[in-house]
mmCIF file of C-alpha atoms in Angstrom:
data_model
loop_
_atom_site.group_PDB
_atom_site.id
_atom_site.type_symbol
_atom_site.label_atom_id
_atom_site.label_comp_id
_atom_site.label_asym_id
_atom_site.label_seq_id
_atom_site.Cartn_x
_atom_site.Cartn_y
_atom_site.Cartn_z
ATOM 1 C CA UNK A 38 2.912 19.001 -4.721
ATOM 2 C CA UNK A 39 4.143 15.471 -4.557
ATOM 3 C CA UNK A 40 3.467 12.794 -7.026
ATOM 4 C CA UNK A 41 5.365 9.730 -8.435
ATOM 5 C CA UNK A 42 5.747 8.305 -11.644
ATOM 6 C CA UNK A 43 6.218 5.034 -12.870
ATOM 7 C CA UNK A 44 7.818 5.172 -16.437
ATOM 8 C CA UNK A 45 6.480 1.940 -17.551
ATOM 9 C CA UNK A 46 3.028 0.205 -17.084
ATOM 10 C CA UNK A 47 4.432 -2.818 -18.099
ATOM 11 C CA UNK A 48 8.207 -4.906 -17.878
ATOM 12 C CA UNK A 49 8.599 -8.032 -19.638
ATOM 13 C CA UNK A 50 12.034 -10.223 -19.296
ATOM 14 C CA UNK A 51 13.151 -12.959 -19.457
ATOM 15 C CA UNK A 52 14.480 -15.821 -16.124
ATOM 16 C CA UNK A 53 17.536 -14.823 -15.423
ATOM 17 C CA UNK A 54 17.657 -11.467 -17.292
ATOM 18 C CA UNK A 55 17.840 -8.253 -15.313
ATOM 19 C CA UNK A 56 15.318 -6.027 -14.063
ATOM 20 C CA UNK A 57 14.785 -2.631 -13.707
ATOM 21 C CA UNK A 58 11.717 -0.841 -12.903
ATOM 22 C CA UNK A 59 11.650 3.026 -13.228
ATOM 23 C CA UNK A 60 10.497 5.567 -10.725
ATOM 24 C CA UNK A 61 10.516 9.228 -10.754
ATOM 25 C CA UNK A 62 8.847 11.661 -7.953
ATOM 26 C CA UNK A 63 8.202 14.985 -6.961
ATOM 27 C CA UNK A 64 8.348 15.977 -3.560
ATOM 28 C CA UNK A 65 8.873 19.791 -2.232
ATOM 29 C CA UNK A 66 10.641 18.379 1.187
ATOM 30 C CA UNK A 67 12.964 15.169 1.799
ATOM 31 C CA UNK A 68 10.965 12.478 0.769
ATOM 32 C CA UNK A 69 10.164 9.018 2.320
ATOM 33 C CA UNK A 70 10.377 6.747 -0.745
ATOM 34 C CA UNK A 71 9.346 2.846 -1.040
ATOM 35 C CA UNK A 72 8.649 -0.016 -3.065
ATOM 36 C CA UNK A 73 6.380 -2.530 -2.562
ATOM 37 C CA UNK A 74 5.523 -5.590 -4.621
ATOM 38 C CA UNK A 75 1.195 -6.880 -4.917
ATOM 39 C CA UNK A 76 1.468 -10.565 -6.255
ATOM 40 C CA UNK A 77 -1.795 -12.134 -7.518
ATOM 41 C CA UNK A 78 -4.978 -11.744 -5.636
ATOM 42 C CA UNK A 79 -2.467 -10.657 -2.610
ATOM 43 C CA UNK A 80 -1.729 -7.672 -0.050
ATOM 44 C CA UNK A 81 1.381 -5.584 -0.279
ATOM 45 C CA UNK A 82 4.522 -6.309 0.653
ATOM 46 C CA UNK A 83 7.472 -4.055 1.467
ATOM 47 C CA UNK A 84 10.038 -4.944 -0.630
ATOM 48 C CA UNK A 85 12.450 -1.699 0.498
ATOM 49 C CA UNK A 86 12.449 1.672 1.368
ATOM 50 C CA UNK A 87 14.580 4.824 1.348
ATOM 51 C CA UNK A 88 14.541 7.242 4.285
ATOM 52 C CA UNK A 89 18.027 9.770 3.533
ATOM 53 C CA UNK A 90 19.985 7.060 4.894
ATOM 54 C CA UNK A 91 22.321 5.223 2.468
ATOM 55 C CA UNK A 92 21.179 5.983 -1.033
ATOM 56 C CA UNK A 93 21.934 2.497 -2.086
ATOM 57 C CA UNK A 94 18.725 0.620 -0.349
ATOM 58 C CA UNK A 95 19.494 -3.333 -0.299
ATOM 59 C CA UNK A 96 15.681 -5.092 0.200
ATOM 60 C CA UNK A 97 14.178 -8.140 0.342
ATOM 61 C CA UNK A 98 14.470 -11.362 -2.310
ATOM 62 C CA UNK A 99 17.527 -9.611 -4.040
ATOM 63 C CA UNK A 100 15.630 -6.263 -5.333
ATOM 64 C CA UNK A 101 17.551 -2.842 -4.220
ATOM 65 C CA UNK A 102 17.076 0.783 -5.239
ATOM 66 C CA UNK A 103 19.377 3.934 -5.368
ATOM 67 C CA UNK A 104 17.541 7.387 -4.944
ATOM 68 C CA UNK A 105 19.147 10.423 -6.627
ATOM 69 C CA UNK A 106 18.071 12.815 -5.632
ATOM 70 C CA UNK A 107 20.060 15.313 -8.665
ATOM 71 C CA UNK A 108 17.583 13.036 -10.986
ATOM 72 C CA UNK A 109 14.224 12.682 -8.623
ATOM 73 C CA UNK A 110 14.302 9.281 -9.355
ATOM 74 C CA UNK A 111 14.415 5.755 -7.357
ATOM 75 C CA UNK A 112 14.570 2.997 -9.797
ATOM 76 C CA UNK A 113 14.304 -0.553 -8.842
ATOM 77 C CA UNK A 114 16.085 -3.101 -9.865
ATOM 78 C CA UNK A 115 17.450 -7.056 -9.263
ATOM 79 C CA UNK A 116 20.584 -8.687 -11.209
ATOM 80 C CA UNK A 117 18.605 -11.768 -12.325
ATOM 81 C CA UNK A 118 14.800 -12.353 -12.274
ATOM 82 C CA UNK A 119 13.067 -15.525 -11.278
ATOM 83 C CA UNK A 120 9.555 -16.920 -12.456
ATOM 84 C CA UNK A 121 8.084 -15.679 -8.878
ATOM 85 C CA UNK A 122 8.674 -12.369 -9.262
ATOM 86 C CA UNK A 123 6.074 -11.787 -11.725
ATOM 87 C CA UNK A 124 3.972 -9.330 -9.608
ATOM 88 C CA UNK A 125 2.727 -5.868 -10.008
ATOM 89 C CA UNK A 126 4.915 -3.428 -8.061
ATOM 90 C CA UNK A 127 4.087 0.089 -6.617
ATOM 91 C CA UNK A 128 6.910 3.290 -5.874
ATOM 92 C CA UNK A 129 5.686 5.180 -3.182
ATOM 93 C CA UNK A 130 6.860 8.662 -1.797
ATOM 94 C CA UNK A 131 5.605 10.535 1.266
ATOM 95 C CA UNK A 132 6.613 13.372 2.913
ATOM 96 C CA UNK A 133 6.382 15.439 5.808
ATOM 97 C CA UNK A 134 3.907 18.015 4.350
ATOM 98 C CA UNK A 135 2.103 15.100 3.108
ATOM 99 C CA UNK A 136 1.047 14.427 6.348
ATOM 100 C CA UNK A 137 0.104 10.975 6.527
ATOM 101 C CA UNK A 138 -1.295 10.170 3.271
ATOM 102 C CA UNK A 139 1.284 8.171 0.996
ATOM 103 C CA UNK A 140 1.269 9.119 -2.676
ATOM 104 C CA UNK A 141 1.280 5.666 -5.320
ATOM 105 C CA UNK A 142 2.532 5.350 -8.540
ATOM 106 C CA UNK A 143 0.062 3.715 -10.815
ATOM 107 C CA UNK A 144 2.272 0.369 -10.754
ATOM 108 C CA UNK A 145 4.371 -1.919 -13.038
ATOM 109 C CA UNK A 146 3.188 -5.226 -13.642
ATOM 110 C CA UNK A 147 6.636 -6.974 -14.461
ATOM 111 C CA UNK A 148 6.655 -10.637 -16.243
ATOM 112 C CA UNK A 149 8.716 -12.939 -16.541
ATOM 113 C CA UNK A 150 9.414 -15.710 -18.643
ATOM 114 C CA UNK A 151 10.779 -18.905 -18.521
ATOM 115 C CA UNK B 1043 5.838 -10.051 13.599
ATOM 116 C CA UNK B 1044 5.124 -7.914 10.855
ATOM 117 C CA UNK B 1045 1.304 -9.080 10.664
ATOM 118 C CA UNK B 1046 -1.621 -7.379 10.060
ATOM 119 C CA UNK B 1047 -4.384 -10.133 9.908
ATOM 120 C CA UNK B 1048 -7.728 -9.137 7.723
ATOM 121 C CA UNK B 1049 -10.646 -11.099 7.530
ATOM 122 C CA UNK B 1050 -12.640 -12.269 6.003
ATOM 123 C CA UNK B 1051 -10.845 -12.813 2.732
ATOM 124 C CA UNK B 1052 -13.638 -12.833 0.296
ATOM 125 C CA UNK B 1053 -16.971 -11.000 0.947
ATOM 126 C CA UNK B 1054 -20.403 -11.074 -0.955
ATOM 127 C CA UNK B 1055 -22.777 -8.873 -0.132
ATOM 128 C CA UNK B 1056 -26.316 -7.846 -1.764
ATOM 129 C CA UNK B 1057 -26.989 -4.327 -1.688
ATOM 130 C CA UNK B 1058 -29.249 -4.270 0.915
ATOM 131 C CA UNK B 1059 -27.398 -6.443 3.301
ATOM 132 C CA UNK B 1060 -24.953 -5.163 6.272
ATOM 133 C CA UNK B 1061 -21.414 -6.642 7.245
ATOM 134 C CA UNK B 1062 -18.335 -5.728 8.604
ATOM 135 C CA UNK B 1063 -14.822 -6.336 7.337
ATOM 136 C CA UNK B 1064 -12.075 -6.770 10.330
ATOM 137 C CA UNK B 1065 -8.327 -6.020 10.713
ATOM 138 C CA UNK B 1066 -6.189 -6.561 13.833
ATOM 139 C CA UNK B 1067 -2.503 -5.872 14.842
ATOM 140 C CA UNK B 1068 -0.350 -6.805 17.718
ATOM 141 C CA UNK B 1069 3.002 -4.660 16.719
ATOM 142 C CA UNK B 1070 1.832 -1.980 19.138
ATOM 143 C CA UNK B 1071 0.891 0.243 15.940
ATOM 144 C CA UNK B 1072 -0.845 3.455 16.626
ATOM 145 C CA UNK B 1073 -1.921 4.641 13.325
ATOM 146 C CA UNK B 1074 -4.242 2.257 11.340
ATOM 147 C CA UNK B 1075 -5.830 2.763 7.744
ATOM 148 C CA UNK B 1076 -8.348 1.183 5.249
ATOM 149 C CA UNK B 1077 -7.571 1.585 1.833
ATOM 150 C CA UNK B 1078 -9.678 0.332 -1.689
ATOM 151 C CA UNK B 1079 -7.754 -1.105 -4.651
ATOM 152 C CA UNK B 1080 -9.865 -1.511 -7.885
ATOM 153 C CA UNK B 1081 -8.365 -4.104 -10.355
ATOM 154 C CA UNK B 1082 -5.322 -2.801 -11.737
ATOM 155 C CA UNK B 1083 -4.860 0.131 -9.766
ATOM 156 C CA UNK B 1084 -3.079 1.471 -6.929
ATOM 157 C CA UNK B 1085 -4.591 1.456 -3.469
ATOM 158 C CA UNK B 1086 -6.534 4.332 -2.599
ATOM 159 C CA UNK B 1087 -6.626 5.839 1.110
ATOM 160 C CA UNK B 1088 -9.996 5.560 2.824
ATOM 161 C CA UNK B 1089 -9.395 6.789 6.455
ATOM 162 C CA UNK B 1090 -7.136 7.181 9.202
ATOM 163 C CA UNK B 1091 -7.401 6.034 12.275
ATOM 164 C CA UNK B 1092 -4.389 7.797 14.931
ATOM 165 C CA UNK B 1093 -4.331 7.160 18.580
ATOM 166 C CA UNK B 1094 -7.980 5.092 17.628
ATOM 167 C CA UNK B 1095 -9.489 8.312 16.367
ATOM 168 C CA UNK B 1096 -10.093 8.914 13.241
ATOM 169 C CA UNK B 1097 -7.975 11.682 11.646
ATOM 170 C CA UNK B 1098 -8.461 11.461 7.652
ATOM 171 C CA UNK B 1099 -11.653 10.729 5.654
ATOM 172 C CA UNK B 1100 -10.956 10.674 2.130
ATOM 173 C CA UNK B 1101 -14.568 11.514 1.228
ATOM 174 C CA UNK B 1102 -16.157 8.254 1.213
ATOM 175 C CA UNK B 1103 -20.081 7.776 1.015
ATOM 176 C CA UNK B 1104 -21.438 7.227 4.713
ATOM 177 C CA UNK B 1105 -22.512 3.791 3.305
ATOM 178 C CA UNK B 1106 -18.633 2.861 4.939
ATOM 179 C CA UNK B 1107 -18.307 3.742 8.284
ATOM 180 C CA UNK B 1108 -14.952 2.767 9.905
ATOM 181 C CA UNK B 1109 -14.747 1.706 13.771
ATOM 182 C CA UNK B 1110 -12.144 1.841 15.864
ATOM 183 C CA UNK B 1111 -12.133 -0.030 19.241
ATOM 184 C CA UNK B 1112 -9.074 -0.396 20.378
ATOM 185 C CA UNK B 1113 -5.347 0.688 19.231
ATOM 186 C CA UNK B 1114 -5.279 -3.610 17.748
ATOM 187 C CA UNK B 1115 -8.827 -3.686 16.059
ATOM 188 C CA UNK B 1116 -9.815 -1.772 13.066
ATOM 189 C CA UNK B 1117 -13.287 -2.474 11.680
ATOM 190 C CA UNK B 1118 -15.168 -1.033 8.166
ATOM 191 C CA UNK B 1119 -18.891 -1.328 8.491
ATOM 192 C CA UNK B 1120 -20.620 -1.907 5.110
ATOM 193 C CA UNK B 1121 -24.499 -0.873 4.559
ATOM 194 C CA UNK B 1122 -26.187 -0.612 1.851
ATOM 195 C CA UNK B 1123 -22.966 -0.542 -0.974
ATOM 196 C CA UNK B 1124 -23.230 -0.179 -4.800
ATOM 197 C CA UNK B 1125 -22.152 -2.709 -6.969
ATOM 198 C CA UNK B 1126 -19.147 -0.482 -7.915
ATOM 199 C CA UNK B 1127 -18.042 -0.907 -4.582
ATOM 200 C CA UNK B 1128 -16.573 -4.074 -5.277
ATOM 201 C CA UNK B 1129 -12.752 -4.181 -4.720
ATOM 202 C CA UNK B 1130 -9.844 -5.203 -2.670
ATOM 203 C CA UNK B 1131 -10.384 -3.754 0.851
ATOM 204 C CA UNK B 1132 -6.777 -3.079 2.472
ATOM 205 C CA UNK B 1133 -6.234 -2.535 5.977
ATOM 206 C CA UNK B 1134 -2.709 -1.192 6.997
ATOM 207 C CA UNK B 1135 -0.800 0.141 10.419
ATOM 208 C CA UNK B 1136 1.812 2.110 10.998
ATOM 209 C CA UNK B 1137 3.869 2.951 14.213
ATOM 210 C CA UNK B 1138 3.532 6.458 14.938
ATOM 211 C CA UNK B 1139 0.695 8.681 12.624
ATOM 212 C CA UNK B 1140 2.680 11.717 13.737
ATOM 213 C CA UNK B 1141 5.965 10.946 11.927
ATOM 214 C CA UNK B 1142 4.421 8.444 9.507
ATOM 215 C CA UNK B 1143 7.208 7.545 6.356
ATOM 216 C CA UNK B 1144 9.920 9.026 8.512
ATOM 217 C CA UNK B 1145 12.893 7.248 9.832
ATOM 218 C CA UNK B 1146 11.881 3.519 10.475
ATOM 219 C CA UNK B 1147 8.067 4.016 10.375
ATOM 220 C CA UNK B 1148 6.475 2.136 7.560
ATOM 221 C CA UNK B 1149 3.274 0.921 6.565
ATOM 222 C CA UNK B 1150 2.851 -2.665 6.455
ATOM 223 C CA UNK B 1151 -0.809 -3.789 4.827
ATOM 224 C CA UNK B 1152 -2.313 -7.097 5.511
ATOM 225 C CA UNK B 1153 -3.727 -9.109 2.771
ATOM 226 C CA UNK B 1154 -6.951 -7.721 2.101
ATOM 227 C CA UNK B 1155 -10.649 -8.803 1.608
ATOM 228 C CA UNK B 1156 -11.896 -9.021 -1.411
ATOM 229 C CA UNK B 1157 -15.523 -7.442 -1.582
ATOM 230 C CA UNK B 1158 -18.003 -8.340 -4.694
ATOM 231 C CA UNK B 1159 -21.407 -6.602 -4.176
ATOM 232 C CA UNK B 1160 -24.060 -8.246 -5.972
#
């Protein structure tokens, strides 16, 4: 069965700081994985995603994730945070036995101080 | 365009009363989806519309009934809700149900309506 873990419920660093965000799944088949970020009283938004391409996945606003696949894991991460991207942010795998249902993590909320 | 418009944004309902939440897509997307997001949670998967039928229930009460009229429009049809049914309703596409996940075919959700039941 698939799920997805999210190490830590909660991130705080500092501007400027690094950021890494941990993610570790389960998934019987070769897994879709993603991130996507949920700011306040927002949508989601795609940030990147991972589909047995390159495992180094460059996205959007300078975040990018490796998936090992030898470790399950697809951690998220950005050389130097900024104020704005305090947010809460979801890993998500799916696969094809999953049919079309995605599986979330429960979510980071990462903050970030000035 | 990566765009999937919901309105509207915030929704209060008594329990008696009937709405309708909407969500629309031009990026040709033939897989839609309502999902519910309780503060502080992840999003959980309502339905699943493919080719405008729907494919996946998730269980939900018959007080939601989704409606699909065309492969842009997505509608969730509220009646007679709970006060625990307040939440963020998301509406999300995808481009082909079939293969969804797989090589370049992502979900992309629009902003959601916020629904308080009073």
């Amino acid at each position: 069965a698939q799920s997805v873990t999210q190490l830590d419920s909660h991130v705080s660093v500092s501007e400027g700081t690094p950021v890494l965000l941990r993610c570790n799944y389960s998934s019987s088949y070769s897994p879709s994985l993603f991130w996507y970020v949920q700011h306040p009283n927002k949508g989601l938004q795609l940030l990147l995603k991972y589909t047995s391409a390159a495992t180094l996945v460059k996205g959007i606003n300078g975040f990018e994730a490796e998936f090992k696949k030898s470790e399950t894991s697809f951690h998220l991460t950005k050389p130097s945070a900024h104020m704005s991207d305090a947010a809460e942010y979801f890993c998500v795998v799916s696969d094809q036995q999953a049919g079309t249902a995605l599986i979330f993590g429960k979510g980071t909320t990462l903050s970030v101080s000035s | 365009d990566t765009e999937v418009t919901q309105t509207p944004k915030h929704l209060v309902m008594g329990m008696t009363n009937k709405k309708s939440l909407k969500c629309e897509q031009h990026m040709g997307h033939r897989a839609m989806y309502w999902y519910k997001q309780k503060a502080k949670k992840p999003p959980e998967l309502m339905f699943v519309y493919s080719y405008e039928k729907l494919s996946i229930n998730e269980s939900v009460p018959s007080r939601f009934s989704p409606e699909c009229p065309n492969s842009s429009l997505l509608n969730l049809h509220l009646h007679a809700l709970q006060p625990e049914d307040s939440a963020l309703y998301l509406c999300a596409s995808s481009q082909d149900p079939g293969t969804q996940a797989l090589v370049g075919n992502t979900i992309y959700f629009g902003e959601g309506s916020w629904l308080t039941v009073v």
